[in-house]
GROMACS .gro file of C-alpha atoms in nm:
model
  385
    1MET     CA    1   0.871   2.093   0.109
    2VAL     CA    2   0.725   1.750   0.177
    3MET     CA    3   0.605   1.678  -0.177
    4GLN     CA    4   0.631   1.304  -0.138
    5ARG     CA    5   0.354   1.295   0.121
    6GLY     CA    6   0.144   1.575  -0.031
    7GLY     CA    7  -0.221   1.643   0.020
    8MET     CA    8  -0.428   1.740   0.320
    9GLY     CA    9  -0.503   1.492   0.591
   10MET     CA   10  -0.196   1.271   0.538
   11GLY     CA   11  -0.179   1.209   0.910
   12MET     CA   12  -0.483   0.992   0.868
   13ARG     CA   13  -0.299   0.765   0.623
   14GLY     CA   14  -0.034   0.664   0.877
   15ARG     CA   15   0.089   0.314   0.945
   16GLY     CA   16  -0.103   0.272   1.271
   17ARG     CA   17  -0.336  -0.022   1.288
   18GLY     CA   18  -0.621   0.205   1.399
   19ARG     CA   19  -0.726  -0.036   1.669
   20GLY     CA   20  -0.672   0.179   1.975
   21GLY     CA   21  -0.538   0.072   2.311
   22GLY     CA   22  -0.756  -0.157   2.512
   23VAL     CA   23  -0.877  -0.074   2.862
   24GLY     CA   24  -0.875  -0.345   3.122
   25GLY     CA   25  -1.216  -0.493   3.183
   26PRO     CA   26  -1.369  -0.757   3.410
   27GLY     CA   27  -1.188  -1.087   3.396
   28GLY     CA   28  -0.881  -0.935   3.231
   29GLY     CA   29  -1.065  -0.868   2.905
   30LYS     CA   30  -1.035  -0.553   2.697
   31ILE     CA   31  -1.307  -0.294   2.655
   32ARG     CA   32  -1.274  -0.084   2.345
   33PRO     CA   33  -1.339   0.286   2.376
   34PRO     CA   34  -1.649   0.411   2.194
   35PHE     CA   35  -1.592   0.494   1.829
   36ILE     CA   36  -1.638   0.862   1.749
   37PRO     CA   37  -1.596   0.937   1.377
   38HIS     CA   38  -1.413   1.252   1.276
   39VAL     CA   39  -1.495   1.482   0.986
   40PRO     CA   40  -1.196   1.537   0.753
   41PHE     CA   41  -1.111   1.892   0.654
   42ASP     CA   42  -1.342   2.021   0.381
   43LEU     CA   43  -1.245   2.353   0.227
   44VAL     CA   44  -1.602   2.422   0.113
   45LEU     CA   45  -1.757   2.378   0.457
   46ALA     CA   46  -1.464   2.557   0.627
   47GLU     CA   47  -1.461   2.856   0.390
   48PRO     CA   48  -1.627   3.094   0.641
   49ALA     CA   49  -1.335   3.032   0.877
   50PHE     CA   50  -1.074   3.013   0.602
   51PRO     CA   51  -1.164   3.278   0.342
   52PRO     CA   52  -0.954   3.246   0.024
   53VAL     CA   53  -0.654   3.479   0.002
   54ARG     CA   54  -0.684   3.486  -0.374
   55SER     CA   55  -0.931   3.342  -0.621
   56ILE     CA   56  -0.852   3.104  -0.904
   57PRO     CA   57  -0.773   3.306  -1.220
   58GLN     CA   58  -1.079   3.334  -1.442
   59GLU     CA   59  -0.899   3.203  -1.751
   60VAL     CA   60  -0.790   2.891  -1.558
   61GLU     CA   61  -1.143   2.825  -1.435
   62GLU     CA   62  -1.291   2.882  -1.780
   63SER     CA   63  -1.041   2.642  -1.936
   64PHE     CA   64  -1.123   2.379  -1.671
   65GLN     CA   65  -1.498   2.426  -1.723
   66ALA     CA   66  -1.463   2.390  -2.100
   67ALA     CA   67  -1.254   2.074  -2.057
   68LEU     CA   68  -1.510   1.919  -1.820
   69LEU     CA   69  -1.798   1.990  -2.057
   70LYS     CA   70  -1.604   1.857  -2.356
   71ARG     CA   71  -1.517   1.538  -2.173
   72ASN     CA   72  -1.878   1.492  -2.065
   73GLN     CA   73  -1.990   1.537  -2.424
   74ASP     CA   74  -1.737   1.278  -2.539
   75LEU     CA   75  -1.860   1.034  -2.273
   76THR     CA   76  -2.230   1.083  -2.346
   77PRO     CA   77  -2.377   0.805  -2.563
   78SER     CA   78  -2.458   0.898  -2.920
   79GLU     CA   79  -2.816   0.918  -3.039
   80LYS     CA   80  -2.771   0.584  -3.217
   81GLU     CA   81  -2.649   0.418  -2.897
   82GLY     CA   82  -2.935   0.566  -2.697
   83VAL     CA   83  -3.194   0.446  -2.948
   84ALA     CA   84  -3.042   0.096  -2.952
   85VAL     CA   85  -3.062   0.059  -2.574
   86THR     CA   86  -3.408   0.215  -2.554
   87ASN     CA   87  -3.544  -0.024  -2.818
   88LEU     CA   88  -3.414  -0.329  -2.633
   89VAL     CA   89  -3.542  -0.196  -2.300
   90THR     CA   90  -3.889  -0.134  -2.446
   91LYS     CA   91  -3.911  -0.485  -2.593
   92ALA     CA   92  -3.783  -0.654  -2.277
   93GLN     CA   93  -4.012  -0.452  -2.052
   94ALA     CA   94  -4.313  -0.550  -2.261
   95VAL     CA   95  -4.225  -0.919  -2.223
   96PHE     CA   96  -4.175  -0.883  -1.847
   97ASP     CA   97  -4.509  -0.705  -1.807
   98ASN     CA   98  -4.683  -0.978  -2.003
   99LEU     CA   99  -4.524  -1.251  -1.786
  100ILE     CA  100  -4.656  -1.080  -1.473
  101VAL     CA  101  -5.012  -1.079  -1.609
  102ASN     CA  102  -4.999  -1.404  -1.805
  103PRO     CA  103  -4.714  -1.636  -1.696
  104GLY     CA  104  -4.845  -1.925  -1.908
  105ASN     CA  105  -4.646  -2.242  -1.842
  106PHE     CA  106  -4.375  -2.052  -1.652
  107ASP     CA  107  -4.388  -2.188  -1.294
  108ALA     CA  108  -4.210  -1.905  -1.113
  109CYS     CA  109  -4.428  -1.602  -1.037
  110ILE     CA  110  -4.294  -1.249  -1.085
  111GLU     CA  111  -4.368  -0.997  -0.811
  112GLU     CA  112  -4.225  -0.690  -0.985
  113VAL     CA  113  -3.969  -0.570  -1.242
  114ARG     CA  114  -3.760  -0.257  -1.189
  115GLN     CA  115  -3.517  -0.071  -1.410
  116VAL     CA  116  -3.197   0.024  -1.224
  117GLY     CA  117  -2.843   0.133  -1.303
  118ALA     CA  118  -2.682   0.395  -1.526
  119TYR     CA  119  -2.935   0.382  -1.811
  120LYS     CA  120  -3.224   0.444  -1.572
  121GLN     CA  121  -3.031   0.725  -1.399
  122GLY     CA  122  -2.922   0.894  -1.721
  123THR     CA  123  -2.551   0.850  -1.650
  124MET     CA  124  -2.465   0.583  -1.908
  125LEU     CA  125  -2.123   0.603  -2.076
  126THR     CA  126  -2.068   0.578  -2.449
  127GLY     CA  127  -1.955   0.236  -2.563
  128ASN     CA  128  -2.132   0.069  -2.271
  129ASN     CA  129  -2.479   0.006  -2.412
  130VAL     CA  130  -2.618  -0.178  -2.112
  131ALA     CA  131  -2.951  -0.140  -1.935
  132ASP     CA  132  -3.006  -0.306  -1.597
  133PHE     CA  133  -3.321  -0.469  -1.462
  134VAL     CA  134  -3.410  -0.640  -1.136
  135ILE     CA  135  -3.678  -0.909  -1.143
  136VAL     CA  136  -3.826  -0.997  -0.804
  137LEU     CA  137  -3.985  -1.341  -0.790
  138LYS     CA  138  -4.260  -1.444  -0.550
  139THR     CA  139  -4.113  -1.796  -0.558
  140LEU     CA  140  -3.767  -1.918  -0.462
  141PRO     CA  141  -3.503  -1.833  -0.725
  142THR     CA  142  -3.362  -2.173  -0.813
  143LYS     CA  143  -3.092  -2.188  -1.078
  144GLU     CA  144  -3.331  -2.382  -1.300
  145ALA     CA  145  -3.603  -2.118  -1.259
  146ASN     CA  146  -3.349  -1.847  -1.349
  147GLU     CA  147  -3.251  -2.023  -1.670
  148ALA     CA  148  -3.615  -2.104  -1.751
  149LEU     CA  149  -3.705  -1.737  -1.709
  150GLY     CA  150  -3.423  -1.634  -1.940
  151ASN     CA  151  -3.533  -1.885  -2.203
  152LYS     CA  152  -3.895  -1.773  -2.173
  153VAL     CA  153  -3.802  -1.409  -2.229
  154TRP     CA  154  -3.574  -1.502  -2.519
  155GLU     CA  155  -3.847  -1.711  -2.684
  156SER     CA  156  -4.100  -1.429  -2.647
  157LEU     CA  157  -3.866  -1.176  -2.804
  158LYS     CA  158  -3.774  -1.410  -3.089
  159ALA     CA  159  -4.141  -1.482  -3.157
  160LYS     CA  160  -4.199  -1.112  -3.217
  161GLU     CA  161  -3.888  -1.059  -3.431
  162PRO     CA  162  -3.757  -1.394  -3.561
  163LYS     CA  163  -3.484  -1.234  -3.772
  164GLU     CA  164  -3.324  -1.042  -3.487
  165VAL     CA  165  -2.990  -1.176  -3.364
  166LEU     CA  166  -3.054  -1.225  -2.992
  167THR     CA  167  -2.865  -1.425  -2.729
  168MET     CA  168  -2.949  -1.521  -2.372
  169VAL     CA  169  -2.666  -1.610  -2.133
  170PRO     CA  170  -2.752  -1.717  -1.775
  171ASN     CA  171  -2.509  -1.625  -1.497
  172GLU     CA  172  -2.481  -1.635  -1.117
  173LYS     CA  173  -2.689  -1.317  -1.080
  174GLY     CA  174  -2.955  -1.374  -1.344
  175PHE     CA  175  -2.909  -1.358  -1.720
  176ASP     CA  176  -2.805  -1.125  -2.002
  177LEU     CA  177  -3.007  -1.057  -2.316
  178SER     CA  178  -2.801  -0.916  -2.600
  179ASN     CA  179  -2.851  -0.818  -2.962
  180THR     CA  180  -2.587  -0.677  -3.194
  181GLU     CA  181  -2.616  -0.325  -3.047
  182ALA     CA  182  -2.713  -0.343  -2.680
  183THR     CA  183  -2.748  -0.564  -2.371
  184ALA     CA  184  -3.016  -0.596  -2.106
  185ARG     CA  185  -2.853  -0.717  -1.786
  186ILE     CA  186  -3.112  -0.883  -1.563
  187GLN     CA  187  -3.061  -0.955  -1.193
  188VAL     CA  188  -3.302  -1.206  -1.042
  189THR     CA  189  -3.398  -1.210  -0.675
  190THR     CA  190  -3.694  -1.303  -0.455
  191ILE     CA  191  -3.920  -1.127  -0.206
  192HIS     CA  192  -3.760  -1.048   0.131
  193PRO     CA  193  -3.934  -1.322   0.335
  194ASN     CA  194  -3.782  -1.584   0.104
  195LEU     CA  195  -3.422  -1.473   0.149
  196LYS     CA  196  -3.378  -1.675   0.469
  197LYS     CA  197  -3.498  -1.987   0.285
  198LEU     CA  198  -3.225  -1.983   0.019
  199GLU     CA  199  -2.995  -2.284   0.005
  200ALA     CA  200  -2.643  -2.276  -0.135
  201GLY     CA  201  -2.610  -2.473  -0.457
  202LEU     CA  202  -2.985  -2.495  -0.514
  203HIS     CA  203  -3.079  -2.127  -0.532
  204LEU     CA  204  -2.907  -1.813  -0.655
  205ASP     CA  205  -2.653  -1.687  -0.403
  206ILE     CA  206  -2.809  -1.488  -0.119
  207LYS     CA  207  -2.551  -1.208  -0.154
  208ASN     CA  208  -2.647  -1.158  -0.517
  209CYS     CA  209  -3.016  -1.156  -0.424
  210GLN     CA  210  -2.955  -0.897  -0.153
  211SER     CA  211  -2.746  -0.692  -0.396
  212ALA     CA  212  -3.038  -0.687  -0.639
  213HIS     CA  213  -3.267  -0.547  -0.368
  214SER     CA  214  -3.003  -0.285  -0.288
  215ALA     CA  215  -2.991  -0.185  -0.655
  216ILE     CA  216  -3.364  -0.110  -0.640
  217LYS     CA  217  -3.317   0.107  -0.331
  218TYR     CA  218  -3.021   0.291  -0.486
  219SER     CA  219  -3.213   0.361  -0.806
  220ARG     CA  220  -3.514   0.493  -0.614
  221TRP     CA  221  -3.291   0.719  -0.400
  222PHE     CA  222  -3.112   0.859  -0.706
  223GLU     CA  223  -3.442   0.928  -0.880
  224GLU     CA  224  -3.573   1.118  -0.577
  225ASN     CA  225  -3.256   1.307  -0.479
  226ALA     CA  226  -3.011   1.339  -0.767
  227GLN     CA  227  -3.196   1.471  -1.070
  228GLN     CA  228  -2.989   1.792  -1.076
  229PRO     CA  229  -2.815   1.789  -1.419
  230THR     CA  230  -2.474   1.877  -1.271
  231ILE     CA  231  -2.489   1.569  -1.049
  232LYS     CA  232  -2.546   1.341  -1.348
  233THR     CA  233  -2.259   1.507  -1.535
  234LEU     CA  234  -2.025   1.464  -1.238
  235VAL     CA  235  -2.129   1.099  -1.194
  236ARG     CA  236  -2.040   1.032  -1.557
  237LEU     CA  237  -1.701   1.204  -1.516
  238LEU     CA  238  -1.625   1.011  -1.196
  239HIS     CA  239  -1.707   0.680  -1.364
  240ASP     CA  240  -1.462   0.774  -1.636
  241LEU     CA  241  -1.196   0.851  -1.374
  242LYS     CA  242  -1.253   0.510  -1.218
  243ARG     CA  243  -1.224   0.345  -1.559
  244ARG     CA  244  -0.892   0.512  -1.641
  245PHE     CA  245  -0.717   0.522  -1.301
  246SER     CA  246  -0.673   0.184  -1.134
  247GLY     CA  247  -0.644   0.348  -0.793
  248PHE     CA  248  -1.013   0.434  -0.807
  249GLN     CA  249  -1.127   0.083  -0.899
  250PRO     CA  250  -1.238   0.000  -0.541
  251LEU     CA  251  -1.503   0.276  -0.556
  252SER     CA  252  -1.844   0.128  -0.633
  253SER     CA  253  -2.104   0.295  -0.853
  254TRP     CA  254  -2.309   0.368  -0.541
  255MET     CA  255  -2.013   0.543  -0.377
  256LEU     CA  256  -1.962   0.757  -0.687
  257ASP     CA  257  -2.332   0.852  -0.694
  258LEU     CA  258  -2.321   0.960  -0.330
  259LEU     CA  259  -1.989   1.141  -0.374
  260ALA     CA  260  -2.125   1.344  -0.665
  261HIS     CA  261  -2.442   1.433  -0.472
  262TYR     CA  262  -2.243   1.529  -0.160
  263ALA     CA  263  -1.984   1.736  -0.347
  264ILE     CA  264  -2.246   1.941  -0.530
  265LEU     CA  265  -2.521   1.991  -0.275
  266ASN     CA  266  -2.364   1.959   0.072
  267ASN     CA  267  -2.244   2.315   0.128
  268PRO     CA  268  -2.336   2.605   0.361
  269LEU     CA  269  -2.564   2.773   0.105
  270ARG     CA  270  -2.738   2.447   0.007
  271GLN     CA  271  -2.710   2.550  -0.356
  272ALA     CA  272  -2.554   2.345  -0.634
  273LEU     CA  273  -2.184   2.414  -0.674
  274PRO     CA  274  -2.043   2.474  -1.024
  275LEU     CA  275  -1.907   2.165  -1.197
  276THR     CA  276  -1.546   2.285  -1.165
  277SER     CA  277  -1.576   2.336  -0.789
  278ALA     CA  278  -1.755   2.005  -0.739
  279PHE     CA  279  -1.499   1.803  -0.938
  280ARG     CA  280  -1.213   1.967  -0.749
  281ARG     CA  281  -1.393   1.908  -0.420
  282VAL     CA  282  -1.424   1.533  -0.484
  283LEU     CA  283  -1.045   1.504  -0.513
  284GLN     CA  284  -0.997   1.730  -0.209
  285LEU     CA  285  -1.233   1.521   0.003
  286LEU     CA  286  -1.076   1.189  -0.092
  287SER     CA  287  -0.729   1.339  -0.040
  288ALA     CA  288  -0.825   1.457   0.307
  289GLY     CA  289  -0.923   1.106   0.413
  290PHE     CA  290  -1.297   1.122   0.353
  291PHE     CA  291  -1.299   0.748   0.278
  292LEU     CA  292  -1.039   0.638   0.535
  293PRO     CA  293  -1.087   0.450   0.866
  294GLY     CA  294  -1.230   0.671   1.138
  295SER     CA  295  -1.382   0.920   0.896
  296ALA     CA  296  -1.749   1.011   0.915
  297GLY     CA  297  -1.758   0.977   0.536
  298ILE     CA  298  -2.105   0.940   0.388
  299THR     CA  299  -2.373   0.747   0.574
  300ASP     CA  300  -2.561   0.513   0.343
  301PRO     CA  301  -2.907   0.673   0.304
  302CYS     CA  302  -3.058   0.335   0.212
  303GLU     CA  303  -2.948   0.155   0.529
  304SER     CA  304  -3.107   0.195   0.871
  305ASN     CA  305  -2.803   0.118   1.088
  306SER     CA  306  -2.580   0.417   0.998
  307VAL     CA  307  -2.340   0.227   0.774
  308ARG     CA  308  -2.070   0.444   0.620
  309VAL     CA  309  -2.039   0.345   0.256
  310HIS     CA  310  -1.659   0.340   0.243
  311THR     CA  311  -1.630   0.070   0.510
  312THR     CA  312  -1.716  -0.193   0.250
  313MET     CA  313  -1.368  -0.135   0.104
  314SER     CA  314  -1.066  -0.311   0.252
  315LEU     CA  315  -0.811  -0.097   0.436
  316GLU     CA  316  -0.566  -0.138   0.149
  317ASP     CA  317  -0.829  -0.016  -0.096
  318GLN     CA  318  -0.917   0.284   0.120
  319ASP     CA  319  -0.550   0.379   0.129
  320LEU     CA  320  -0.516   0.329  -0.248
  321VAL     CA  321  -0.812   0.557  -0.323
  322CYS     CA  322  -0.672   0.825  -0.093
  323LEU     CA  323  -0.317   0.825  -0.232
  324THR     CA  324  -0.447   0.826  -0.592
  325ALA     CA  325  -0.667   1.128  -0.519
  326GLN     CA  326  -0.376   1.307  -0.351
  327THR     CA  327  -0.153   1.257  -0.653
  328LEU     CA  328  -0.421   1.372  -0.898
  329LEU     CA  329  -0.509   1.673  -0.681
  330ARG     CA  330  -0.149   1.791  -0.697
  331VAL     CA  331  -0.150   1.746  -1.074
  332LEU     CA  332  -0.477   1.943  -1.094
  333SER     CA  333  -0.332   2.221  -0.878
  334HIS     CA  334  -0.051   2.270  -1.129
  335GLY     CA  335  -0.274   2.287  -1.438
  336GLY     CA  336  -0.298   1.921  -1.541
  337HIS     CA  337  -0.676   1.900  -1.572
  338LYS     CA  338  -0.668   1.785  -1.936
  339GLN     CA  339  -0.446   1.491  -1.843
  340ILE     CA  340  -0.671   1.400  -1.550
  341LEU     CA  341  -0.980   1.410  -1.771
  342GLY     CA  342  -0.816   1.202  -2.042
  343ILE     CA  343  -0.825   1.475  -2.307
  344GLU     CA  344  -0.445   1.465  -2.326
  345GLY     CA  345  -0.180   1.223  -2.204
  346ASN     CA  346  -0.263   0.901  -2.022
  347SER     CA  347  -0.323   0.757  -1.676
  348SER     CA  348   0.049   0.722  -1.598
  349ILE     CA  349   0.036   1.057  -1.414
  350ALA     CA  350  -0.102   0.865  -1.115
  351THR     CA  351   0.177   0.608  -1.107
  352GLU     CA  352   0.481   0.781  -1.260
  353MET     CA  353   0.668   1.104  -1.191
  354SER     CA  354   0.544   1.407  -1.387
  355VAL     CA  355   0.665   1.768  -1.411
  356TRP     CA  356   0.434   2.071  -1.423
  357ASP     CA  357   0.592   2.412  -1.481
  358GLY     CA  358   0.905   2.299  -1.300
  359VAL     CA  359   0.716   2.131  -1.014
  360VAL     CA  360   0.785   1.760  -0.979
  361VAL     CA  361   0.492   1.546  -0.871
  362ASN     CA  362   0.590   1.199  -0.752
  363PRO     CA  363   0.314   0.940  -0.709
  364LEU     CA  364   0.260   0.852  -0.346
  365GLU     CA  365   0.338   0.519  -0.188
  366ARG     CA  366   0.102   0.317   0.027
  367ALA     CA  367   0.085   0.424   0.391
  368TYR     CA  368  -0.107   0.124   0.524
  369GLU     CA  369   0.070  -0.205   0.580
  370LYS     CA  370  -0.142  -0.507   0.653
  371PRO     CA  371  -0.001  -0.686   0.960
  372PRO     CA  372   0.135  -1.021   0.835
  373ASP     CA  373   0.114  -1.200   1.169
  374VAL     CA  374  -0.250  -1.147   1.269
  375THR     CA  375  -0.516  -1.334   1.072
  376GLY     CA  376  -0.844  -1.153   1.024
  377GLU     CA  377  -0.724  -0.826   1.178
  378GLU     CA  378  -0.846  -0.628   0.881
  379ASP     CA  379  -1.197  -0.765   0.918
  380MET     CA  380  -1.190  -0.676   1.286
  381GLU     CA  381  -1.084  -0.322   1.203
  382GLN     CA  382  -1.362  -0.289   0.953
  383GLU     CA  383  -1.612  -0.379   1.221
  384ILE     CA  384  -1.460  -0.129   1.465
  385PHE     CA  385  -1.461   0.156   1.219
   0.00000   0.00000   0.00000
């Protein structure tokens, strides 16, 4: 039994560079063959061809379901936390709306203000009382304008409630407004035509400005496509997995949103899968190489040029996510769902040997080795795949 390399799709985590052999072209150059992505094995989509020999025992599934719901309840913000964030959001939104209508002596003009992120989506975690905003300026977002905007908002809030403890801290993306119970994290950007006019050192970084626009698109997509309650529950559980297992750190919030949506709704019947099946499927997909080079993965629905979301990760990170999922899937298969969810034990099950009813599960080692002698090869591979 090859337990050390466990999981489906391990062939896709080999040591090959994934670059393919070149074909001679005019002038002795190399012409790369066209890239054709493959679809990793998915037990849900393949079930008609691979009917289960036996079903999961009902008591096992019920125990898993109860554990998932308990963990989700533990991760859901308390009523006090929810009220604290909502109060700050309401106050900040009122100030932003007033600045749009009546900017006063504030030179920069605001085009629009959008709520984004976990609070807006309804997937916020307890202990993380943060609400995200994006402010789009009509004018160029200089660093001085960013700080002036933060001070203007702070002064307006303090004028309404002088006794409230409130801080404003500018940063490279915008500024944070915080009281003793919650934080409003504001990203500042500018309208699209202005992006090409940004100058390094004078204005906010163009990557941060583009990221703010992406946050608006992601929030709009989630609102239109992911309001199914099971999706929000799974998103919260996946964020908790990322927080506790370092091997999932490379996964962005956007990747987790899309993974949850895909795992629940992308099936032959086009009906929402149960939470237990969807959670298990996420680990199965990642274990099978869903986010590895060459995989079709998930095409970013907010981009027009068919970008696969996992290609923003480095090859080392893609490998790390895959091997972590493979280890956890083996633990899950032997009844370790409470340890995976954090109800019992700790995150060492992903990095240290564990024993489950006599079955030894050893954490996997990396399969990808970055070539030490070729500079920039990884970037080239990312472009190919």
